[in-house]
Each structure stands twice: as structure tokens, then as C-alpha cells.
CSV table of C-alpha atoms in Angstrom, one decimal:
chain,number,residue,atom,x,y,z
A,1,UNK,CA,-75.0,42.7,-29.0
A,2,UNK,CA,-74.5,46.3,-29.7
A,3,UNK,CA,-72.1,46.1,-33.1
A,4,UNK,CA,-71.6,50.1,-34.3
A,5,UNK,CA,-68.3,52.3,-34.8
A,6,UNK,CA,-68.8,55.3,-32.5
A,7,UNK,CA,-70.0,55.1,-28.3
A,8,UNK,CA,-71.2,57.1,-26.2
A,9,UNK,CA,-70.5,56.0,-22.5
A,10,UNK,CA,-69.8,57.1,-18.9
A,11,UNK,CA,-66.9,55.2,-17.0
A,12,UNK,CA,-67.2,55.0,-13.7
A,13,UNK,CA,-64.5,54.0,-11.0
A,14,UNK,CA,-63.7,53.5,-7.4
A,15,UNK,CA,-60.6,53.1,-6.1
A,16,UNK,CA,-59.1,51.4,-3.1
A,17,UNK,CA,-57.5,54.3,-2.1
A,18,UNK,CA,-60.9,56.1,-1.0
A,19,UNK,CA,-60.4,59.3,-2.8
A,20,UNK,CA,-63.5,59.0,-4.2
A,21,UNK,CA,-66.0,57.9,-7.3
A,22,UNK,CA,-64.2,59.0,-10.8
A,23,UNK,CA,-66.8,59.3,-13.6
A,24,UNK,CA,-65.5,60.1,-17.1
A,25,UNK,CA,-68.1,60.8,-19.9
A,26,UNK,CA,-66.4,59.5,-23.0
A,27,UNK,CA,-67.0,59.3,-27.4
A,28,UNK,CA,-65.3,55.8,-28.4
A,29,UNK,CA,-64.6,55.2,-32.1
A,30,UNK,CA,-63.7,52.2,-34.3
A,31,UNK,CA,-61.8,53.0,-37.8
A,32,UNK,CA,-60.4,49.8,-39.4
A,33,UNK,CA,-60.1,48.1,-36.4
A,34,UNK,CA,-58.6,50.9,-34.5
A,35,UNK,CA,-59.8,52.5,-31.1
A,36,UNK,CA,-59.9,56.2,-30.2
A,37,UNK,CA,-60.9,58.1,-27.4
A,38,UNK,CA,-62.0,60.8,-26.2
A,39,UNK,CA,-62.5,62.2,-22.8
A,40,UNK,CA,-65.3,65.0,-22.5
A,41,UNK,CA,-66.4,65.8,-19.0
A,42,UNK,CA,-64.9,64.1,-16.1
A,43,UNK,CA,-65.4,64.6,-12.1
A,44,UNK,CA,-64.4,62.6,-8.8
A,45,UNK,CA,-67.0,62.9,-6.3
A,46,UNK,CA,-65.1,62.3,-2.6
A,47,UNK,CA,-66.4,60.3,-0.2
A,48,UNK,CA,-68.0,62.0,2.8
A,49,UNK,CA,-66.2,60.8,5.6
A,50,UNK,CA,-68.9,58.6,6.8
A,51,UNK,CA,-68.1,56.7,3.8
A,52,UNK,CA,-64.8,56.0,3.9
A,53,UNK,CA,-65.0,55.1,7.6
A,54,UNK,CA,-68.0,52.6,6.1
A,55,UNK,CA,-65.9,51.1,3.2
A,56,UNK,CA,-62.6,51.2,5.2
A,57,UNK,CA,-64.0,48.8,7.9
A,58,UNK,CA,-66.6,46.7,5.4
A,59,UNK,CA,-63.6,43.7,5.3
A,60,UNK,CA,-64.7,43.3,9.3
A,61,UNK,CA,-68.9,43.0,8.3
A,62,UNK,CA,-71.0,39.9,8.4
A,63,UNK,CA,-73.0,38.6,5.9
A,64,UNK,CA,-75.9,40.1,6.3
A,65,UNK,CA,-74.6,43.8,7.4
A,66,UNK,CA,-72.3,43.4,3.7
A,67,UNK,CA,-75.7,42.9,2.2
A,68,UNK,CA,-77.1,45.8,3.5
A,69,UNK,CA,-73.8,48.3,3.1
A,70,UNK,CA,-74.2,46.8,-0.7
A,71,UNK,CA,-77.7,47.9,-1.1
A,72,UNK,CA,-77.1,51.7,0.6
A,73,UNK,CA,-73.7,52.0,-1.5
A,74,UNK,CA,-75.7,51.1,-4.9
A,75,UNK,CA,-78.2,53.9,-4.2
A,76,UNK,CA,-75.2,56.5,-3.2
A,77,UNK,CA,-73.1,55.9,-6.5
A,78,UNK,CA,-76.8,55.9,-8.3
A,79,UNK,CA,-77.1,59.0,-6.7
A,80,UNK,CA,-73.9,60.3,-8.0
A,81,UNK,CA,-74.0,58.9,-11.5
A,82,UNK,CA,-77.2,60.6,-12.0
A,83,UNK,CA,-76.3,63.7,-11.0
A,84,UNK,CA,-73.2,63.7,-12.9
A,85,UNK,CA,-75.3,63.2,-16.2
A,86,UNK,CA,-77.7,66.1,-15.1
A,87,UNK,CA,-75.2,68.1,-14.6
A,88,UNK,CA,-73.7,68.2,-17.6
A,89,UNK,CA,-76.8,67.3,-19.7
A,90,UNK,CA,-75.8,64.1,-20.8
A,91,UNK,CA,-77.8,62.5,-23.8
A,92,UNK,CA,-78.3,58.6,-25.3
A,93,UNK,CA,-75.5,57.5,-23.7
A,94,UNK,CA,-75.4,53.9,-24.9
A,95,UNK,CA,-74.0,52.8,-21.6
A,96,UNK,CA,-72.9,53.7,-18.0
A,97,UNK,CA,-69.4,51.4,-17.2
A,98,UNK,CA,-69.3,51.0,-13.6
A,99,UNK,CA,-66.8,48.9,-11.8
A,100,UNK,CA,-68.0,49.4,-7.4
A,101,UNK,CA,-66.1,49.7,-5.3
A,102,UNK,CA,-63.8,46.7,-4.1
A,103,UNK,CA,-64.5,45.0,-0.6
A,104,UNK,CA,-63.6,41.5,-0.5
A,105,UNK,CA,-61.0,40.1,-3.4
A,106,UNK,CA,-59.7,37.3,-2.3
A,107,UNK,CA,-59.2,34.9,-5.8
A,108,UNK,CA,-57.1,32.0,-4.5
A,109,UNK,CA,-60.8,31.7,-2.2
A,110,UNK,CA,-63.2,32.1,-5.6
A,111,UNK,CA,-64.0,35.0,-3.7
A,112,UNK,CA,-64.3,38.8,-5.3
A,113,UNK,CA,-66.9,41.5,-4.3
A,114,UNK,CA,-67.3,44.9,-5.7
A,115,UNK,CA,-70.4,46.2,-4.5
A,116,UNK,CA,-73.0,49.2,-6.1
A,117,UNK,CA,-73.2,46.1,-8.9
A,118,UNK,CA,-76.6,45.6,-8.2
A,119,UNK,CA,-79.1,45.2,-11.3
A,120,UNK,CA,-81.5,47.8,-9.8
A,121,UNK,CA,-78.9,50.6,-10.3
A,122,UNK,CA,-80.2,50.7,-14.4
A,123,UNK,CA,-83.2,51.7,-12.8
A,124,UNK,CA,-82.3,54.1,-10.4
A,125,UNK,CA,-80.2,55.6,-12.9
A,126,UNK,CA,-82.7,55.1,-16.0
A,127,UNK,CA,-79.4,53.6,-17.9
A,128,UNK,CA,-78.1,50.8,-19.6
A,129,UNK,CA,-75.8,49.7,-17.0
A,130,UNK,CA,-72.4,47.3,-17.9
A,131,UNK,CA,-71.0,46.5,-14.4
A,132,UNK,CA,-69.3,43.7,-12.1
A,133,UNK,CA,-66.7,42.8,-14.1
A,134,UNK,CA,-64.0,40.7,-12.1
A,135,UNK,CA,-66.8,38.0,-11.2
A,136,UNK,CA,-66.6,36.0,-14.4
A,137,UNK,CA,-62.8,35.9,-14.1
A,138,UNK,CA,-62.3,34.5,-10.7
A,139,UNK,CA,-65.1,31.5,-11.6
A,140,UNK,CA,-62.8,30.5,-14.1
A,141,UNK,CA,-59.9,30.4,-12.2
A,142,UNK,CA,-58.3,33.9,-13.0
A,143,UNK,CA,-57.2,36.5,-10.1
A,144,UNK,CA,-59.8,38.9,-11.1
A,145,UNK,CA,-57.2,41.6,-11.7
A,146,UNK,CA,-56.2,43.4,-12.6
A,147,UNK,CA,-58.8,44.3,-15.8
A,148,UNK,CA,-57.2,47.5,-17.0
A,149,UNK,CA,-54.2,45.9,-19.2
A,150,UNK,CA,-56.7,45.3,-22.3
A,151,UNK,CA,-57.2,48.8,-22.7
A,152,UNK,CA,-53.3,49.5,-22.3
A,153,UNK,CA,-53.0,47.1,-25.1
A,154,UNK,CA,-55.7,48.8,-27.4
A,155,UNK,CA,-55.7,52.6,-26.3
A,156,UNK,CA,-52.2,53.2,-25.2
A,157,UNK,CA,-50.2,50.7,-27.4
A,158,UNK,CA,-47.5,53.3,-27.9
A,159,UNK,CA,-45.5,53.3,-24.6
A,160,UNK,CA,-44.0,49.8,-23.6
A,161,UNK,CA,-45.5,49.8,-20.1
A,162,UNK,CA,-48.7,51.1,-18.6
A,163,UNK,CA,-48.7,51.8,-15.0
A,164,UNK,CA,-51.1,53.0,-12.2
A,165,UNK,CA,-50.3,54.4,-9.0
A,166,UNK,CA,-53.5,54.0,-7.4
A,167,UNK,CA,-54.6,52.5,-3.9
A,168,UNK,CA,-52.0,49.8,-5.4
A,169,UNK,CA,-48.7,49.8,-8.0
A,170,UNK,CA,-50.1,47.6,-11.5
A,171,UNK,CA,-47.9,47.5,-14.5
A,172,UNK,CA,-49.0,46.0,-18.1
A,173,UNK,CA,-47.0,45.6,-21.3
A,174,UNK,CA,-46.6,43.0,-24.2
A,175,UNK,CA,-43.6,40.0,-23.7
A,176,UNK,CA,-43.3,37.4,-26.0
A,177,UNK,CA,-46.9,38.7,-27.6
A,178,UNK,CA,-48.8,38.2,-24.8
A,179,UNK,CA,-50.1,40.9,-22.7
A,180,UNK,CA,-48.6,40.4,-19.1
A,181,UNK,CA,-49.9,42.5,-16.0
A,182,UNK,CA,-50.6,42.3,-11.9
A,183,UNK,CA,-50.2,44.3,-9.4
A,184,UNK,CA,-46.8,45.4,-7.6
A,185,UNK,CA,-47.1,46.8,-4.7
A,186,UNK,CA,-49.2,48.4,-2.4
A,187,UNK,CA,-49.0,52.6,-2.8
A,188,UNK,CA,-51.8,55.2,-1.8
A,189,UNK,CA,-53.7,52.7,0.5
A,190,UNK,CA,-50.8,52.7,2.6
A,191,UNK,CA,-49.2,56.1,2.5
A,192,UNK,CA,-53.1,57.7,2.5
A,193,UNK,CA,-53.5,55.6,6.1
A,194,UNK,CA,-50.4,57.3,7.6
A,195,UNK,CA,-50.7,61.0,6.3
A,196,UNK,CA,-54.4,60.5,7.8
A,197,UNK,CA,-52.6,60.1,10.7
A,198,UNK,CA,-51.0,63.7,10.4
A,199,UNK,CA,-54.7,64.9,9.7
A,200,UNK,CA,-53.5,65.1,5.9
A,201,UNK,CA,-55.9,63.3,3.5
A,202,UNK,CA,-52.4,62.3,1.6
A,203,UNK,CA,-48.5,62.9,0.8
A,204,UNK,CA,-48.9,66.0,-1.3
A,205,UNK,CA,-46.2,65.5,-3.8
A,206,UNK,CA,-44.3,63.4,-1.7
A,207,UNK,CA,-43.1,66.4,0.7
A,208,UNK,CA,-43.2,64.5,4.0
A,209,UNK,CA,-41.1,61.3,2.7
A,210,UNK,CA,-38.3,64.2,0.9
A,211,UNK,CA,-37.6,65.3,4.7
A,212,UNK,CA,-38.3,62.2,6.5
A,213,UNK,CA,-35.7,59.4,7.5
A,214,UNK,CA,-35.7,55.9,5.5
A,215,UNK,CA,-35.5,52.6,8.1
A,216,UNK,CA,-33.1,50.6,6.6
A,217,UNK,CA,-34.2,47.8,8.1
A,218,UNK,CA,-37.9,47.9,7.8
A,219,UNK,CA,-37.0,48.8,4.0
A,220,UNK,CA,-35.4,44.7,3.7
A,221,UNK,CA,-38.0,43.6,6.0
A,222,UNK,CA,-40.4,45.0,3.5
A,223,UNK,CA,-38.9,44.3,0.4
A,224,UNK,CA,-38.6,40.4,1.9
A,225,UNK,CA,-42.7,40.0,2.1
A,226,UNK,CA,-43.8,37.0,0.5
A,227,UNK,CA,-46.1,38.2,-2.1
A,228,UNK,CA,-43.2,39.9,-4.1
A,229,UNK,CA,-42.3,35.9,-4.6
A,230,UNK,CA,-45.0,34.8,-6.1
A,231,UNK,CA,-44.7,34.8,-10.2
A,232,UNK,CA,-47.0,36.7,-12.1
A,233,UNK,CA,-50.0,36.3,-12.5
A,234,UNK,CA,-51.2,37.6,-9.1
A,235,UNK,CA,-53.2,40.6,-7.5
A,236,UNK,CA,-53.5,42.6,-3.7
A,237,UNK,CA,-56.3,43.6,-2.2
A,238,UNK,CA,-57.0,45.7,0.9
A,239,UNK,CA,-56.3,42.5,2.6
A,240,UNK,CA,-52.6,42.5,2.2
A,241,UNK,CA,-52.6,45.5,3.5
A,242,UNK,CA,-54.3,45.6,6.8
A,243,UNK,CA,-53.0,42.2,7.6
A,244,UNK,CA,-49.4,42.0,6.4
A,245,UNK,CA,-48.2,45.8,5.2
A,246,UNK,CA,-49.5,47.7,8.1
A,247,UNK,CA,-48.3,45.6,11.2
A,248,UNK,CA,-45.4,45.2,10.0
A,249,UNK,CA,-44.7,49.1,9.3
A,250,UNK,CA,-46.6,49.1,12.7
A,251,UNK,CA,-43.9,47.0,14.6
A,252,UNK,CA,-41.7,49.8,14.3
A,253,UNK,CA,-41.0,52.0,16.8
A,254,UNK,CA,-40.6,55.1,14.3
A,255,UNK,CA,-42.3,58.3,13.2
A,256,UNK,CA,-45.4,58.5,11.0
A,257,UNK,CA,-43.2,60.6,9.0
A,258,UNK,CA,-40.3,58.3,8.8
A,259,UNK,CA,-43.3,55.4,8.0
A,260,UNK,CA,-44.1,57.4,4.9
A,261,UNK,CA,-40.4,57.9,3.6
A,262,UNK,CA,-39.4,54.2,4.4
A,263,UNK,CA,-42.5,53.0,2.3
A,264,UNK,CA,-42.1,55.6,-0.5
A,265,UNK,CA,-39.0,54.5,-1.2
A,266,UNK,CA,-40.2,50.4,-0.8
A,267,UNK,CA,-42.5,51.5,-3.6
A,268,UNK,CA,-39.8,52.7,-5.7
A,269,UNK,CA,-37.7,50.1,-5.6
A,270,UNK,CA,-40.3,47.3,-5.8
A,271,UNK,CA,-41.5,49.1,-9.5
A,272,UNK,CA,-38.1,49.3,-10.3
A,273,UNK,CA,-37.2,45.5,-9.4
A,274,UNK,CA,-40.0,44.1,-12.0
A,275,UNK,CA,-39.2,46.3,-15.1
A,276,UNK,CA,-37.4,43.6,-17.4
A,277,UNK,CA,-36.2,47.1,-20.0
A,278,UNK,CA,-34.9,49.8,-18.3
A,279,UNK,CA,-34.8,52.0,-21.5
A,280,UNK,CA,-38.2,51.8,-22.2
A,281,UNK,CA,-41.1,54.6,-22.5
A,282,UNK,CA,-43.5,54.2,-19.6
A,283,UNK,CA,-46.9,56.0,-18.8
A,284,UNK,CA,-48.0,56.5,-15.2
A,285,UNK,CA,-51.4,57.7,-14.4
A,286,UNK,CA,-53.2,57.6,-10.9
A,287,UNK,CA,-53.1,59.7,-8.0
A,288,UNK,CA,-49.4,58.8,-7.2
A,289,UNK,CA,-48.1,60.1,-10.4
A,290,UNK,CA,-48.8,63.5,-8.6
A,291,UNK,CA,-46.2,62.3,-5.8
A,292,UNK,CA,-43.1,63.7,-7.6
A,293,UNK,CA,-40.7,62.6,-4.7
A,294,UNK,CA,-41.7,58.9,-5.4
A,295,UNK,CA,-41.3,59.7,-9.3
A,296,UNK,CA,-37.6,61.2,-8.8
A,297,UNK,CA,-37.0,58.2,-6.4
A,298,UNK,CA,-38.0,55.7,-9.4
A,299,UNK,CA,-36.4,57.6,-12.0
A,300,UNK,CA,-32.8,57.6,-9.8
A,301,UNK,CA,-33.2,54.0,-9.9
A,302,UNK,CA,-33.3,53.7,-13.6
A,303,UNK,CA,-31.9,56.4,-15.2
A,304,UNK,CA,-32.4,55.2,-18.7
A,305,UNK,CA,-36.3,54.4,-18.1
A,306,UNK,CA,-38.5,57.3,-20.1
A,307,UNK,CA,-41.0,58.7,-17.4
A,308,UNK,CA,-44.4,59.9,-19.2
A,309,UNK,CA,-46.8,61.9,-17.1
A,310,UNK,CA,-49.6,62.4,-19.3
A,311,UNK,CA,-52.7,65.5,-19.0
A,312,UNK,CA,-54.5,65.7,-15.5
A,313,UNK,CA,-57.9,63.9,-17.4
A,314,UNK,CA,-55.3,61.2,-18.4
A,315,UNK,CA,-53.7,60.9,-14.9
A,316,UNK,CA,-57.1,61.1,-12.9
A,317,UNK,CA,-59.5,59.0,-15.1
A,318,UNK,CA,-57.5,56.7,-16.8
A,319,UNK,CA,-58.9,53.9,-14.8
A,320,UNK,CA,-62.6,54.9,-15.8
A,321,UNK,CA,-61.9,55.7,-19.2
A,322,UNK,CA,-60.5,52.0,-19.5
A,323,UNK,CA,-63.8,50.4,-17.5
A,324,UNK,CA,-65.9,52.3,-20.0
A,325,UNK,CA,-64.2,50.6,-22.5
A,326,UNK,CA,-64.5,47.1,-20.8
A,327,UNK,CA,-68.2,47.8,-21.3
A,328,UNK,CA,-68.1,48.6,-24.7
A,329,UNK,CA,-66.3,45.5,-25.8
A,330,UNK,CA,-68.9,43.5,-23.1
A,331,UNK,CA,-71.8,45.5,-25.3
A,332,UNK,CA,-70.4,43.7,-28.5
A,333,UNK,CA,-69.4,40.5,-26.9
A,334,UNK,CA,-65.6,40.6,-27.8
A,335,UNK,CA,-62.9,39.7,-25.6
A,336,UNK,CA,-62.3,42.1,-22.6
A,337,UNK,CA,-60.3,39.7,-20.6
A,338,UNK,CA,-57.1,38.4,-21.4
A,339,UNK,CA,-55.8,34.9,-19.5
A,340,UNK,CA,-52.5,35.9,-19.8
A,341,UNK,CA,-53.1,38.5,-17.6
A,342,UNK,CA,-55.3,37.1,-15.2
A,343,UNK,CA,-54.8,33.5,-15.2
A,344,UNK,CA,-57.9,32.6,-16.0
A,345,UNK,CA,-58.9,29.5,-18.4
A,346,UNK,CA,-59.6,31.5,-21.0
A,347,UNK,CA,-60.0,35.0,-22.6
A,348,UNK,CA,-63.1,35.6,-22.4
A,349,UNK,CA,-66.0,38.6,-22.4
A,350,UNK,CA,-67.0,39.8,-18.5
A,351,UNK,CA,-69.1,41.4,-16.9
A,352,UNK,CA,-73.1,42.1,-16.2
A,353,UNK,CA,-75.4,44.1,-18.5
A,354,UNK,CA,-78.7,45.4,-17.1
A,355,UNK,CA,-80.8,46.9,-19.7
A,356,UNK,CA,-82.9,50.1,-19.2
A,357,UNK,CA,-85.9,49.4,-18.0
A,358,UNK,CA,-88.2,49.9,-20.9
A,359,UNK,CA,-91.6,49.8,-19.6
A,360,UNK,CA,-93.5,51.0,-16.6
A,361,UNK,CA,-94.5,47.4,-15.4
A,362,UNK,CA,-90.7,46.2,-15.9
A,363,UNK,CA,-89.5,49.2,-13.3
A,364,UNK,CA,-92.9,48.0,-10.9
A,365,UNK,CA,-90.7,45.3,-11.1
A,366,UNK,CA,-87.7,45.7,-10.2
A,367,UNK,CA,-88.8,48.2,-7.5
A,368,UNK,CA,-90.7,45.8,-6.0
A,369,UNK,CA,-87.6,43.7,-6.1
């Protein structure tokens, strides 16, 4: 148990939305029970495109290719963590935060696997490593997801919701004294596939849905899908949308352009059918808070709703920033899940800490391993 009042960690972050690995190097403090932050240096690191084509199709491997892709992928984000703290001569950290990168989530199964979790990363990276933290969750009966909202509730108390546009819409915000979060909807995972599809990596600012045609029809079929039935808790994954969102854009006999605007505006309307205030103060970070077509779509919707778009290290590393503090509150054994977000059993502390190897025959060890 690591019990002190100031941190020095590295968050680290992939998203399902392939853009890459986010690392954010960041200075924590506790004063009277109160968190601050700090965000110092901070980088994503795309993907080569060997990579995404590796992580896009991973859902379709067996067994024992998974385990292999798991052990190359662990040595590629060691690779990348470590250079990251050469780099900018980075010095007793206390921790490196890592969440991997999402494959299978499937929590109605038991099932959840991020891989890069492995314990031999600590070595590779010569680091106290806190990783694999949706694992815990799922075992006791929670959705795994999404893990963020703690930090909303202990970092970013001030606004009334919290919301990332990522590969995937989440929203968190206190009702009744609880905290209360899932995800909403897909986002960048589908409008990313599409604008690949124009050889664009993505939307930029939302200028292909502005002059593209909405579907009205594919809009209801859309905004019918079951999973927008289903009471809260509950969580996607990439599943939900390479089964269910994508044929069914798919059956349409329409433009990739046309695809994009229809499901830009889904997006909009699905964040603005779960907010219970519309006067309140919101904060969006991710990549899709850069997609100012989708944030004027949202914002026409409800008019009263106050939009905050925060600094770009705010916006791009929120995510990490919030997974390096996950590992802080693992290091001291507090609380870093909440059931009410998750549906789990309990609150409880998740997530795996491998210690720095220490010793020569400890790292024989685990390289023999």
C-alpha cells in the first residue's frame, strides 16, 4: 500500500477507436482529502497500419493466435511506454497506469480482455506497473465499464455531466448521490470505418456529415436498436458494432457520405435523449469533441445545455489522466470502482500491480517466464 499526498505517474490509454496509444505523464496531490492534477508531458503514438489492421480483426482470432497477438502487443506498448519516458527524461515515477487495448468485452459472458496487461511489461519497462483493470469488475458481476466515472466524480466534480466522445459516447454524473454512468452510443468507431472508406483516417470536424444527406429512415431504424432499451447499467464494445451498427448502416443502399451524416446525427440525438437536465454544464473530452458539426447538432437539440470544451491536453488525455488515477487509488487500496456504475456487487479496488523487478535473479525470472 503506497499511502503519501503527492504521485508521480504515467497514464496510459488505448482506445477503440484505433487512433492510437495516449500516454499522459502526470503530478497527483491529496490536500484534505481533495485531488488535483496536473498534466505535464503528454503524446499519442498512432498505430502503424499493420496494427490497426491486427487489432481491428483480433475479435475473429482463436485462442491460441489471441495469445500470441497479446504477447507481441505487450512488447509494442512496452516499447512505447519506454520510449516515452526516455524521451522526456522521466524520473521515480511511482507508477505506470496502463489500461491495453480492448479486444473481447463481452460482460453478460464473464468475458473482458484488454491485452499488453501482461506482468512481464514491469520488466520490460523497468516500472511499477498498475494495469488490467476491468477484470475484477466483470468477476463480480459488473459490466466492466465503463471505469472513468470515479475520476469524473473526484477530478471534475464541477460540471454536472462528464462525457467522452471516443471510439464510443459515455456519460457520468451524480443522481440521487450515486454516481451513474455507461455508455451511449457508438461514435468514432463507426464514423472512423466509413471516412476510412474515403481514404480519410476520420470526419475532420464533422465537414463530410455538414454537406451530406440524413436517411430518415435508417435514422428510426437506428435509433430503434435494442441496446438503447436496456436500463443503465450497461456497456458496448466493438462487438455491437461489427455485428449490429455496421450491417445495418450497410443494408442501405446510400453514400459513404450520406452513412456519416445519417449516424452523426444518430449520435446527437441519442446523447441528447439520455440527459435527464437540459440546463446543465457538461464537459466533453475525446476525439469527437473536435467534430464541431456533431457539437452544433447536440447543442440544437438542447439549447439550454452548457457545452464545455476544455484545453487540447484535457480533450486528448482525459481518459489516461483518469487511468493513472485508477492506479493511484489501486496503489493505496481505496475504492476505484463504484457498483453503481458498473453493476457490480460491490465497490471495490481493481486492477493488477506488478512490482519492479528488484533484483537480477527476479528479472532471470520473469524472462525466463
Amino acid at each position: 500500500m503506497m499511502i503519501k499526498e503527492n504521485y508521480n505517474v504515467i497514464g496510459v490509454m488505448s482506445g477503440t477507436s484505433l487512433d492510437g496509444v495516449d500516454l499522459a505523464h502526470i503530478q497527483f496531490s491529496i490536500i484534505d482529502g481533495i485531488w488535483q492534477f496536473k498534466i505535464l508531458e503528454a503524446q499519442t503514438v498512432a498505430y502503424s497500419d499493420d496494427w490497426v489492421e491486427k487489432l481491428k480483426n483480433a475479435l475473429n482470432l482463436d485462442a491460441t493466435s489471441l495469445s500470441h497477438l497479446n504477447n507481441a502487443y505487450t512488447i509494442t506498448l512496452a516499447s512505447i511506454i519506454k520510449r516515452f519516458i526516455t524521451t522526456n527524461k522521466l524520473h521515480t515515477i511511482d507508477a505506470v497506469c496502463s489500461h491495453g487495448h480492448t479486444i473481447l468485452h463481452q460482460p453478460h459472458k464473464g468475458i473482458t480482455l484488454q491485452i499488453g496487461n501482461q506482468k512481464e511489461i514491469a520488466l520490460l519497462i523497468d516500472q511499477t506497473v498498475v494495469c488490467d483493470f476491468r477484470v475484477d469488475d466483470v468477476a463480480l458481476g459488473g459490466q466492466g465499464a465503463p471505469l472513468v466515472p470515479i475520476g469524473d466524480q473526484k477530478l471534475f466534480n464541477q460540471y454536472d455531466y462528464c462525457m467522452n466522445l471516443g471510439g464510443f459516447s459515455n456519460i457520468s454524473y451524480t443522481e440521487d448521490g450515486n454516481q451513474i454512468a455507461y455508455d451511449i452510443c457508438a461514435v468514432n468507431t463507426v464514423l472512423n470505418f466509413y471516412a476510412n472508406q474515403l481514404n480519410l483516417p476520420y470526419d475532420d470536424q464533422g465537414k463530410i456529415a455538414r454537406q451530406a444527406k440524413v436517411d430518415t429512415k435508417l435514422l428510426q431504424e437506428l435509433s430503434e436498436l435494442d441496446y438503447y432499451k436496456i436500463p443503465h447499467p450497461k456497456s458496448l464494445g466493438y462487438e455491437f458494432v461489427q455485428e449490429i451498427a455496421i450491417p445495418l448502416i450497410d443494408s442501405y443502399s446510400i453514400s459513404i457520405e450520406d452513412k456519416i451524416a445519417t449516424f452523426t446525427h444518430h449520435i446527437a440525438q441519442q446523447i441528447a435523449a439520455v440527459l435527464p437536465n437540459r440546463k446543465a454544464a457538461i464537459l466533453i473530452t475525446g476525439g469527437g469533441a473536435y467534430n464541431s458539426f456533431l457539437i452544433e447538432k447536440l447543442q440544437e437539440k438542447l439549447p439550454l445545455l452548457h457545452i464545455v470544451i476544455p484545453d487540447r491536453k484535457t480533450i486528448e488525455f482525459k481518459e489516461a489522466l483518469i487511468f493513472g488515477f485508477l492506479g493511484i487509488l489501486k496503489l493505496r487500496e481505496e475504492i476505484n470502482v463504484l457498483k453503481s456504475v458498473t453493476g457490480a456487487r460491490r465497490d471495490h479496488s481493481s486492477g493488477r500491480i506488478y512490482p519492479r523487478p528488484t533484483s537480477p535473479l527476479e528479472k532471470d525470472f520473469i524472462t525466463a517466464k
